Amino acid sequence: MEMGIVVGRVTATRKDENLVGTKLLITQSIGIDGNPLTSVPIITVDTVGAGVGEQVFFVRGSMASRAVKNKDAPIDAAIVGIIDNLDC
Amino acid sequence: MEMGIVVGRVTATRKDENLVGTKLLITQSIGIDGNPLTSVPIITVDTVGAGVGEQVFFVRGSMASRAVKNKDAPIDAAIVGIIDNLDC
Amino acid sequence: MEMGIVVGRVTATRKDENLVGTKLLITQSIGIDGNPLTSVPIITVDTVGAGVGEQVFFVRGSMASRAVKNKDAPIDAAIVGIIDNLDC
Amino acid sequence: MEMGIVVGRVTATRKDENLVGTKLLITQSIGIDGNPLTSVPIITVDTVGAGVGEQVFFVRGSMASRAVKNKDAPIDAAIVGIIDNLDC
Amino acid sequence: MEMGIVVGRVTATRKDENLVGTKLLITQSIGIDGNPLTSVPIITVDTVGAGVGEQVFFVRGSMASRAVKNKDAPIDAAIVGIIDNLDC
């Protein structure tokens, strides 16, 4: 998983039918100091009630689908936790 | 998923039989400001009626195959939504 | 999928038994202008009769295995089309 | 797999129910000289009793789930060994 | 698959039980000129009898598991061939 900060939200009227009702958040990976990295921003499906500005961690690839109820959803990234604290 | 802009289309007479009839669009990843990034351009299968110049989001890896009807299609990237708005 | 140009061929006497008989081509990713990128060259299994110097597109990861007949072959990249034209 | 050094721990009260009870360690990839690389830090599920400061190796992607008992856990990285020695 | 050169070996007393008995080799990706690239070194499971200094090719991700007998092994990279010759 990667650590990230939620930086925004995507709205899309035309989308795959199995994405209807999902909350799509734009997440930027962060380093252990909490600062954003320069990697590509990722659109993640929120599964834990995250909001803009929160630090989260997200899973990528086919395992992301385990976090959502709809097993036909074509997703490759999902927020699976909200970070309380980084103990480094 | 990643955000991208559709920059072109690929035509290929000789291709895997399970790709016949798919619309293959060249998509460049974009940042949250909408500007193209320098990452490798990706050939994506369009599943939502996207066209050149539109901002989209696309899924990568094995989950992309969930977005297409043909479950034998060897694809690793599919456009699954057209972006209406980025709320950042 | 990524666009690439076939730059060479690998010969290997000692290899996984499920790779015997496959044609292994070295493919370098290209941009939309057709020029080679600086990414790592990929060894791809040819499934469409591609040759050195041709522009192709290839699928990566577990979906590459859909393009080959042998379902036990340990492959993560396969050429699935030869590019006729890029319409950008 | 990649070699890494464990640099910290994540605590998260709100997380996917299938992650409850897992130990989430922040791992930074290292080179063969043991020095940290500049790649994105990865949150890994510890399966071998690793601790901060130890050199480990970790598996990424869907195969990481083979290392954990809970087959519904949405994870894409797991520590699967502690390095005794690098013989280079 | 990627081309690489075997640069070392990892020993690990504490590891996943399904990795016991595997030979874990450190492999650095190489370019078509045979020179090492600057990418992250990968720990690969040897399945073809490779040794330090040999040029090999290796498969990554879930397909790597097809190259090993133990179908519970949590691995994401395996050497599947030794390069005789690069014809570029």
PDB file of N, CA and C in Angstrom, chain E residues 7-88:
ATOM      1  N   VAL E   7      23.424 -10.444  -9.629  1.00  0.00           N
ATOM      2  CA  VAL E   7      24.523  -9.758  -8.938  1.00  0.00           C
ATOM      3  C   VAL E   7      24.775 -10.279  -7.524  1.00  0.00           C
ATOM      4  N   GLY E   8      23.953 -11.179  -7.041  1.00  0.00           N
ATOM      5  CA  GLY E   8      24.194 -11.649  -5.685  1.00  0.00           C
ATOM      6  C   GLY E   8      23.124 -12.602  -5.210  1.00  0.00           C
ATOM      7  N   ARG E   9      23.244 -12.976  -3.957  1.00  0.00           N
ATOM      8  CA  ARG E   9      22.310 -13.937  -3.375  1.00  0.00           C
ATOM      9  C   ARG E   9      21.894 -13.457  -1.983  1.00  0.00           C
ATOM     10  N   VAL E  10      20.648 -13.729  -1.637  1.00  0.00           N
ATOM     11  CA  VAL E  10      20.131 -13.342  -0.331  1.00  0.00           C
ATOM     12  C   VAL E  10      20.007 -14.585   0.532  1.00  0.00           C
ATOM     13  N   THR E  11      20.464 -14.502   1.773  1.00  0.00           N
ATOM     14  CA  THR E  11      20.174 -15.573   2.721  1.00  0.00           C
ATOM     15  C   THR E  11      19.271 -15.013   3.817  1.00  0.00           C
ATOM     16  N   ALA E  12      18.296 -15.831   4.206  1.00  0.00           N
ATOM     17  CA  ALA E  12      17.289 -15.391   5.165  1.00  0.00           C
ATOM     18  C   ALA E  12      16.814 -16.593   5.963  1.00  0.00           C
ATOM     19  N   THR E  13      17.128 -16.592   7.239  1.00  0.00           N
ATOM     20  CA  THR E  13      16.685 -17.687   8.095  1.00  0.00           C
ATOM     21  C   THR E  13      15.195 -17.576   8.389  1.00  0.00           C
ATOM     22  N   ARG E  14      14.753 -16.363   8.686  1.00  0.00           N
ATOM     23  CA  ARG E  14      13.335 -16.136   8.980  1.00  0.00           C
ATOM     24  C   ARG E  14      12.648 -15.697   7.705  1.00  0.00           C
ATOM     25  N   LYS E  15      11.794 -16.565   7.202  1.00  0.00           N
ATOM     26  CA  LYS E  15      11.072 -16.208   5.970  1.00  0.00           C
ATOM     27  C   LYS E  15       9.774 -17.006   5.910  1.00  0.00           C
ATOM     28  N   ASP E  16       8.926 -16.641   4.985  1.00  0.00           N
ATOM     29  CA  ASP E  16       7.672 -17.346   4.750  1.00  0.00           C
ATOM     30  C   ASP E  16       7.963 -18.837   4.535  1.00  0.00           C
ATOM     31  N   GLU E  17       7.163 -19.715   5.144  1.00  0.00           N
ATOM     32  CA  GLU E  17       7.452 -21.145   5.060  1.00  0.00           C
ATOM     33  C   GLU E  17       7.430 -21.673   3.626  1.00  0.00           C
ATOM     34  N   ASN E  18       6.682 -21.002   2.753  1.00  0.00           N
ATOM     35  CA  ASN E  18       6.609 -21.430   1.358  1.00  0.00           C
ATOM     36  C   ASN E  18       7.794 -20.944   0.515  1.00  0.00           C
ATOM     37  N   LEU E  19       8.691 -20.217   1.154  1.00  0.00           N
ATOM     38  CA  LEU E  19       9.921 -19.815   0.459  1.00  0.00           C
ATOM     39  C   LEU E  19      11.108 -20.690   0.860  1.00  0.00           C
ATOM     40  N   VAL E  20      10.898 -21.576   1.823  1.00  0.00           N
ATOM     41  CA  VAL E  20      11.983 -22.457   2.256  1.00  0.00           C
ATOM     42  C   VAL E  20      12.427 -23.329   1.078  1.00  0.00           C
ATOM     43  N   GLY E  21      13.720 -23.348   0.844  1.00  0.00           N
ATOM     44  CA  GLY E  21      14.264 -24.171  -0.230  1.00  0.00           C
ATOM     45  C   GLY E  21      14.393 -23.448  -1.555  1.00  0.00           C
ATOM     46  N   THR E  22      13.850 -22.245  -1.651  1.00  0.00           N
ATOM     47  CA  THR E  22      14.012 -21.493  -2.901  1.00  0.00           C
ATOM     48  C   THR E  22      15.383 -20.820  -2.922  1.00  0.00           C
ATOM     49  N   LYS E  23      15.913 -20.633  -4.107  1.00  0.00           N
ATOM     50  CA  LYS E  23      17.174 -19.886  -4.266  1.00  0.00           C
ATOM     51  C   LYS E  23      16.816 -18.467  -4.649  1.00  0.00           C
ATOM     52  N   LEU E  24      17.190 -17.530  -3.802  1.00  0.00           N
ATOM     53  CA  LEU E  24      16.813 -16.129  -3.991  1.00  0.00           C
ATOM     54  C   LEU E  24      18.011 -15.347  -4.506  1.00  0.00           C
ATOM     55  N   LEU E  25      17.913 -14.900  -5.749  1.00  0.00           N
ATOM     56  CA  LEU E  25      19.011 -14.189  -6.393  1.00  0.00           C
ATOM     57  C   LEU E  25      18.666 -12.716  -6.600  1.00  0.00           C
ATOM     58  N   ILE E  26      19.648 -11.872  -6.374  1.00  0.00           N
ATOM     59  CA  ILE E  26      19.460 -10.431  -6.628  1.00  0.00           C
ATOM     60  C   ILE E  26      19.787 -10.170  -8.091  1.00  0.00           C
ATOM     61  N   THR E  27      18.843  -9.591  -8.780  1.00  0.00           N
ATOM     62  CA  THR E  27      18.979  -9.388 -10.219  1.00  0.00           C
ATOM     63  C   THR E  27      18.808  -7.903 -10.543  1.00  0.00           C
ATOM     64  N   GLN E  28      19.727  -7.384 -11.328  1.00  0.00           N
ATOM     65  CA  GLN E  28      19.652  -5.988 -11.761  1.00  0.00           C
ATOM     66  C   GLN E  28      19.262  -5.964 -13.237  1.00  0.00           C
ATOM     67  N   SER E  29      18.251  -5.191 -13.578  1.00  0.00           N
ATOM     68  CA  SER E  29      17.844  -5.084 -14.985  1.00  0.00           C
ATOM     69  C   SER E  29      18.982  -4.501 -15.821  1.00  0.00           C
ATOM     70  N   ILE E  30      19.060  -4.963 -17.065  1.00  0.00           N
ATOM     71  CA  ILE E  30      20.085  -4.475 -17.996  1.00  0.00           C
ATOM     72  C   ILE E  30      19.416  -3.982 -19.277  1.00  0.00           C
ATOM     73  N   GLY E  31      20.141  -3.153 -20.004  1.00  0.00           N
ATOM     74  CA  GLY E  31      19.676  -2.675 -21.302  1.00  0.00           C
ATOM     75  C   GLY E  31      20.111  -3.618 -22.404  1.00  0.00           C
ATOM     76  N   ILE E  32      19.822  -3.244 -23.656  1.00  0.00           N
ATOM     77  CA  ILE E  32      20.149  -4.140 -24.765  1.00  0.00           C
ATOM     78  C   ILE E  32      21.650  -4.195 -25.019  1.00  0.00           C
ATOM     79  N   ASP E  33      22.398  -3.249 -24.449  1.00  0.00           N
ATOM     80  CA  ASP E  33      23.865  -3.300 -24.540  1.00  0.00           C
ATOM     81  C   ASP E  33      24.457  -4.150 -23.409  1.00  0.00           C
ATOM     82  N   GLY E  34      23.596  -4.691 -22.560  1.00  0.00           N
ATOM     83  CA  GLY E  34      24.072  -5.544 -21.480  1.00  0.00           C
ATOM     84  C   GLY E  34      24.488  -4.796 -20.226  1.00  0.00           C
ATOM     85  N   ASN E  35      24.451  -3.473 -20.269  1.00  0.00           N
ATOM     86  CA  ASN E  35      24.861  -2.693 -19.094  1.00  0.00           C
ATOM     87  C   ASN E  35      23.723  -2.559 -18.086  1.00  0.00           C
ATOM     88  N   PRO E  36      24.057  -2.592 -16.786  1.00  0.00           N
ATOM     89  CA  PRO E  36      23.035  -2.467 -15.749  1.00  0.00           C
ATOM     90  C   PRO E  36      22.306  -1.122 -15.823  1.00  0.00           C
ATOM     91  N   LEU E  37      21.015  -1.154 -15.568  1.00  0.00           N
ATOM     92  CA  LEU E  37      20.216   0.067 -15.496  1.00  0.00           C
ATOM     93  C   LEU E  37      20.163   0.534 -14.037  1.00  0.00           C
ATOM     94  N   THR E  38      19.540   1.671 -13.809  1.00  0.00           N
ATOM     95  CA  THR E  38      19.516   2.221 -12.446  1.00  0.00           C
ATOM     96  C   THR E  38      18.231   1.862 -11.699  1.00  0.00           C
ATOM     97  N   SER E  39      17.450   0.943 -12.239  1.00  0.00           N
ATOM     98  CA  SER E  39      16.203   0.566 -11.580  1.00  0.00           C
ATOM     99  C   SER E  39      16.468  -0.185 -10.276  1.00  0.00           C
ATOM    100  N   VAL E  40      15.431  -0.331  -9.486  1.00  0.00           N
ATOM    101  CA  VAL E  40      15.519  -1.034  -8.204  1.00  0.00           C
ATOM    102  C   VAL E  40      15.957  -2.483  -8.431  1.00  0.00           C
ATOM    103  N   PRO E  41      16.947  -2.988  -7.687  1.00  0.00           N
ATOM    104  CA  PRO E  41      17.302  -4.408  -7.830  1.00  0.00           C
ATOM    105  C   PRO E  41      16.150  -5.291  -7.347  1.00  0.00           C
ATOM    106  N   ILE E  42      15.979  -6.410  -8.013  1.00  0.00           N
ATOM    107  CA  ILE E  42      14.847  -7.290  -7.736  1.00  0.00           C
ATOM    108  C   ILE E  42      15.353  -8.619  -7.183  1.00  0.00           C
ATOM    109  N   ILE E  43      14.688  -9.105  -6.143  1.00  0.00           N
ATOM    110  CA  ILE E  43      14.983 -10.445  -5.652  1.00  0.00           C
ATOM    111  C   ILE E  43      14.109 -11.412  -6.422  1.00  0.00           C
ATOM    112  N   THR E  44      14.772 -12.322  -7.123  1.00  0.00           N
ATOM    113  CA  THR E  44      14.085 -13.252  -8.006  1.00  0.00           C
ATOM    114  C   THR E  44      14.293 -14.678  -7.512  1.00  0.00           C
ATOM    115  N   VAL E  45      13.302 -15.508  -7.730  1.00  0.00           N
ATOM    116  CA  VAL E  45      13.441 -16.933  -7.448  1.00  0.00           C
ATOM    117  C   VAL E  45      14.032 -17.592  -8.693  1.00  0.00           C
ATOM    118  N   ASP E  46      15.121 -18.288  -8.514  1.00  0.00           N
ATOM    119  CA  ASP E  46      15.757 -18.956  -9.650  1.00  0.00           C
ATOM    120  C   ASP E  46      15.044 -20.262  -9.948  1.00  0.00           C
ATOM    121  N   THR E  47      14.671 -20.459 -11.205  1.00  0.00           N
ATOM    122  CA  THR E  47      14.010 -21.721 -11.587  1.00  0.00           C
ATOM    123  C   THR E  47      14.762 -22.450 -12.707  1.00  0.00           C
ATOM    124  N   VAL E  48      15.907 -21.892 -13.125  1.00  0.00           N
ATOM    125  CA  VAL E  48      16.618 -22.471 -14.276  1.00  0.00           C
ATOM    126  C   VAL E  48      18.092 -22.748 -14.004  1.00  0.00           C
ATOM    127  N   GLY E  49      18.519 -22.632 -12.762  1.00  0.00           N
ATOM    128  CA  GLY E  49      19.916 -22.911 -12.453  1.00  0.00           C
ATOM    129  C   GLY E  49      20.876 -21.787 -12.775  1.00  0.00           C
ATOM    130  N   ALA E  50      20.416 -20.547 -12.597  1.00  0.00           N
ATOM    131  CA  ALA E  50      21.261 -19.384 -12.892  1.00  0.00           C
ATOM    132  C   ALA E  50      22.269 -19.143 -11.771  1.00  0.00           C
ATOM    133  N   GLY E  51      23.337 -18.447 -12.104  1.00  0.00           N
ATOM    134  CA  GLY E  51      24.354 -18.133 -11.108  1.00  0.00           C
ATOM    135  C   GLY E  51      24.790 -16.683 -11.225  1.00  0.00           C
ATOM    136  N   VAL E  52      25.549 -16.229 -10.239  1.00  0.00           N
ATOM    137  CA  VAL E  52      26.013 -14.838 -10.219  1.00  0.00           C
ATOM    138  C   VAL E  52      26.829 -14.540 -11.473  1.00  0.00           C
ATOM    139  N   GLY E  53      26.556 -13.413 -12.086  1.00  0.00           N
ATOM    140  CA  GLY E  53      27.276 -12.979 -13.273  1.00  0.00           C
ATOM    141  C   GLY E  53      26.600 -13.361 -14.576  1.00  0.00           C
ATOM    142  N   GLU E  54      25.604 -14.232 -14.507  1.00  0.00           N
ATOM    143  CA  GLU E  54      24.934 -14.652 -15.750  1.00  0.00           C
ATOM    144  C   GLU E  54      23.841 -13.660 -16.164  1.00  0.00           C
ATOM    145  N   GLN E  55      23.670 -13.543 -17.471  1.00  0.00           N
ATOM    146  CA  GLN E  55      22.567 -12.735 -18.005  1.00  0.00           C
ATOM    147  C   GLN E  55      21.337 -13.616 -18.126  1.00  0.00           C
ATOM    148  N   VAL E  56      20.244 -13.113 -17.609  1.00  0.00           N
ATOM    149  CA  VAL E  56      19.016 -13.909 -17.532  1.00  0.00           C
ATOM    150  C   VAL E  56      17.836 -13.061 -17.988  1.00  0.00           C
ATOM    151  N   PHE E  57      16.654 -13.679 -18.037  1.00  0.00           N
ATOM    152  CA  PHE E  57      15.434 -12.864 -18.116  1.00  0.00           C
ATOM    153  C   PHE E  57      14.471 -13.383 -17.066  1.00  0.00           C
ATOM    154  N   PHE E  58      13.687 -12.452 -16.554  1.00  0.00           N
ATOM    155  CA  PHE E  58      12.823 -12.797 -15.420  1.00  0.00           C
ATOM    156  C   PHE E  58      11.438 -12.215 -15.623  1.00  0.00           C
ATOM    157  N   VAL E  59      10.467 -12.922 -15.070  1.00  0.00           N
ATOM    158  CA  VAL E  59       9.068 -12.542 -15.173  1.00  0.00           C
ATOM    159  C   VAL E  59       8.652 -11.923 -13.841  1.00  0.00           C
ATOM    160  N   ARG E  60       7.778 -10.940 -13.897  1.00  0.00           N
ATOM    161  CA  ARG E  60       7.345 -10.240 -12.688  1.00  0.00           C
ATOM    162  C   ARG E  60       5.841 -10.346 -12.486  1.00  0.00           C
ATOM    163  N   GLY E  61       5.431 -10.123 -11.248  1.00  0.00           N
ATOM    164  CA  GLY E  61       4.011 -10.124 -10.922  1.00  0.00           C
ATOM    165  C   GLY E  61       3.486 -11.519 -10.693  1.00  0.00           C
ATOM    166  N   SER E  62       2.176 -11.669 -10.763  1.00  0.00           N
ATOM    167  CA  SER E  62       1.563 -12.941 -10.391  1.00  0.00           C
ATOM    168  C   SER E  62       1.974 -14.076 -11.326  1.00  0.00           C
ATOM    169  N   MET E  63       2.346 -13.764 -12.560  1.00  0.00           N
ATOM    170  CA  MET E  63       2.750 -14.815 -13.497  1.00  0.00           C
ATOM    171  C   MET E  63       4.050 -15.496 -13.071  1.00  0.00           C
ATOM    172  N   ALA E  64       4.826 -14.856 -12.225  1.00  0.00           N
ATOM    173  CA  ALA E  64       6.070 -15.471 -11.746  1.00  0.00           C
ATOM    174  C   ALA E  64       5.777 -16.772 -11.010  1.00  0.00           C
ATOM    175  N   SER E  65       4.606 -16.838 -10.403  1.00  0.00           N
ATOM    176  CA  SER E  65       4.279 -18.029  -9.611  1.00  0.00           C
ATOM    177  C   SER E  65       4.064 -19.253 -10.496  1.00  0.00           C
ATOM    178  N   ARG E  66       3.812 -19.034 -11.777  1.00  0.00           N
ATOM    179  CA  ARG E  66       3.665 -20.191 -12.673  1.00  0.00           C
ATOM    180  C   ARG E  66       4.974 -20.946 -12.854  1.00  0.00           C
ATOM    181  N   ALA E  67       6.068 -20.272 -12.580  1.00  0.00           N
ATOM    182  CA  ALA E  67       7.378 -20.884 -12.824  1.00  0.00           C
ATOM    183  C   ALA E  67       7.848 -21.754 -11.666  1.00  0.00           C
ATOM    184  N   VAL E  68       7.155 -21.686 -10.529  1.00  0.00           N
ATOM    185  CA  VAL E  68       7.577 -22.486  -9.372  1.00  0.00           C
ATOM    186  C   VAL E  68       6.567 -23.597  -9.097  1.00  0.00           C
ATOM    187  N   LYS E  69       7.064 -24.655  -8.485  1.00  0.00           N
ATOM    188  CA  LYS E  69       6.197 -25.805  -8.227  1.00  0.00           C
ATOM    189  C   LYS E  69       5.191 -25.519  -7.111  1.00  0.00           C
ATOM    190  N   ASN E  70       5.642 -24.826  -6.066  1.00  0.00           N
ATOM    191  CA  ASN E  70       4.786 -24.560  -4.902  1.00  0.00           C
ATOM    192  C   ASN E  70       3.804 -23.432  -5.202  1.00  0.00           C
ATOM    193  N   LYS E  71       2.549 -23.796  -5.349  1.00  0.00           N
ATOM    194  CA  LYS E  71       1.549 -22.809  -5.759  1.00  0.00           C
ATOM    195  C   LYS E  71       1.069 -21.928  -4.608  1.00  0.00           C
ATOM    196  N   ASP E  72       1.647 -22.100  -3.428  1.00  0.00           N
ATOM    197  CA  ASP E  72       1.345 -21.195  -2.319  1.00  0.00           C
ATOM    198  C   ASP E  72       2.464 -20.197  -2.055  1.00  0.00           C
ATOM    199  N   ALA E  73       3.519 -20.276  -2.845  1.00  0.00           N
ATOM    200  CA  ALA E  73       4.674 -19.408  -2.595  1.00  0.00           C
ATOM    201  C   ALA E  73       4.347 -17.948  -2.932  1.00  0.00           C
ATOM    202  N   PRO E  74       4.603 -17.043  -1.997  1.00  0.00           N
ATOM    203  CA  PRO E  74       4.322 -15.620  -2.225  1.00  0.00           C
ATOM    204  C   PRO E  74       5.481 -14.944  -2.957  1.00  0.00           C
ATOM    205  N   ILE E  75       5.537 -15.132  -4.250  1.00  0.00           N
ATOM    206  CA  ILE E  75       6.648 -14.551  -5.024  1.00  0.00           C
ATOM    207  C   ILE E  75       6.116 -13.697  -6.162  1.00  0.00           C
ATOM    208  N   ASP E  76       6.868 -12.665  -6.513  1.00  0.00           N
ATOM    209  CA  ASP E  76       6.453 -11.776  -7.598  1.00  0.00           C
ATOM    210  C   ASP E  76       7.545 -11.599  -8.648  1.00  0.00           C
ATOM    211  N   ALA E  77       8.566 -12.448  -8.614  1.00  0.00           N
ATOM    212  CA  ALA E  77       9.632 -12.367  -9.626  1.00  0.00           C
ATOM    213  C   ALA E  77      10.349 -13.699  -9.696  1.00  0.00           C
ATOM    214  N   ALA E  78      10.572 -14.195 -10.920  1.00  0.00           N
ATOM    215  CA  ALA E  78      11.263 -15.473 -11.100  1.00  0.00           C
ATOM    216  C   ALA E  78      12.111 -15.431 -12.365  1.00  0.00           C
ATOM    217  N   ILE E  79      13.312 -15.950 -12.240  1.00  0.00           N
ATOM    218  CA  ILE E  79      14.169 -16.109 -13.423  1.00  0.00           C
ATOM    219  C   ILE E  79      13.657 -17.300 -14.210  1.00  0.00           C
ATOM    220  N   VAL E  80      13.348 -17.088 -15.504  1.00  0.00           N
ATOM    221  CA  VAL E  80      12.784 -18.167 -16.320  1.00  0.00           C
ATOM    222  C   VAL E  80      13.638 -18.516 -17.533  1.00  0.00           C
ATOM    223  N   GLY E  81      14.787 -17.861 -17.682  1.00  0.00           N
ATOM    224  CA  GLY E  81      15.658 -18.219 -18.790  1.00  0.00           C
ATOM    225  C   GLY E  81      17.038 -17.598 -18.640  1.00  0.00           C
ATOM    226  N   ILE E  82      18.009 -18.264 -19.235  1.00  0.00           N
ATOM    227  CA  ILE E  82      19.377 -17.737 -19.267  1.00  0.00           C
ATOM    228  C   ILE E  82      19.667 -17.323 -20.709  1.00  0.00           C
ATOM    229  N   ILE E  83      20.118 -16.100 -20.878  1.00  0.00           N
ATOM    230  CA  ILE E  83      20.305 -15.549 -22.222  1.00  0.00           C
ATOM    231  C   ILE E  83      21.560 -16.134 -22.868  1.00  0.00           C
ATOM    232  N   ASP E  84      21.380 -16.748 -24.045  1.00  0.00           N
ATOM    233  CA  ASP E  84      22.543 -17.184 -24.830  1.00  0.00           C
ATOM    234  C   ASP E  84      23.067 -16.011 -25.642  1.00  0.00           C
ATOM    235  N   ASN E  85      22.126 -15.325 -26.247  1.00  0.00           N
ATOM    236  CA  ASN E  85      22.529 -14.310 -27.201  1.00  0.00           C
ATOM    237  C   ASN E  85      21.419 -13.277 -27.380  1.00  0.00           C
ATOM    238  N   LEU E  86      21.844 -12.016 -27.501  1.00  0.00           N
ATOM    239  CA  LEU E  86      20.910 -10.947 -27.869  1.00  0.00           C
ATOM    240  C   LEU E  86      21.201 -10.572 -29.313  1.00  0.00           C
ATOM    241  N   ASP E  87      20.237 -10.755 -30.180  1.00  0.00           N
ATOM    242  CA  ASP E  87      20.409 -10.463 -31.597  1.00  0.00           C
ATOM    243  C   ASP E  87      19.693  -9.151 -31.892  1.00  0.00           C
ATOM    244  N   CYS E  88      20.440  -8.032 -31.814  1.00  0.00           N
ATOM    245  CA  CYS E  88      19.825  -6.697 -31.951  1.00  0.00           C
ATOM    246  C   CYS E  88      20.335  -5.982 -33.207  1.00  0.00           C
TER     247      CYS E  88
END
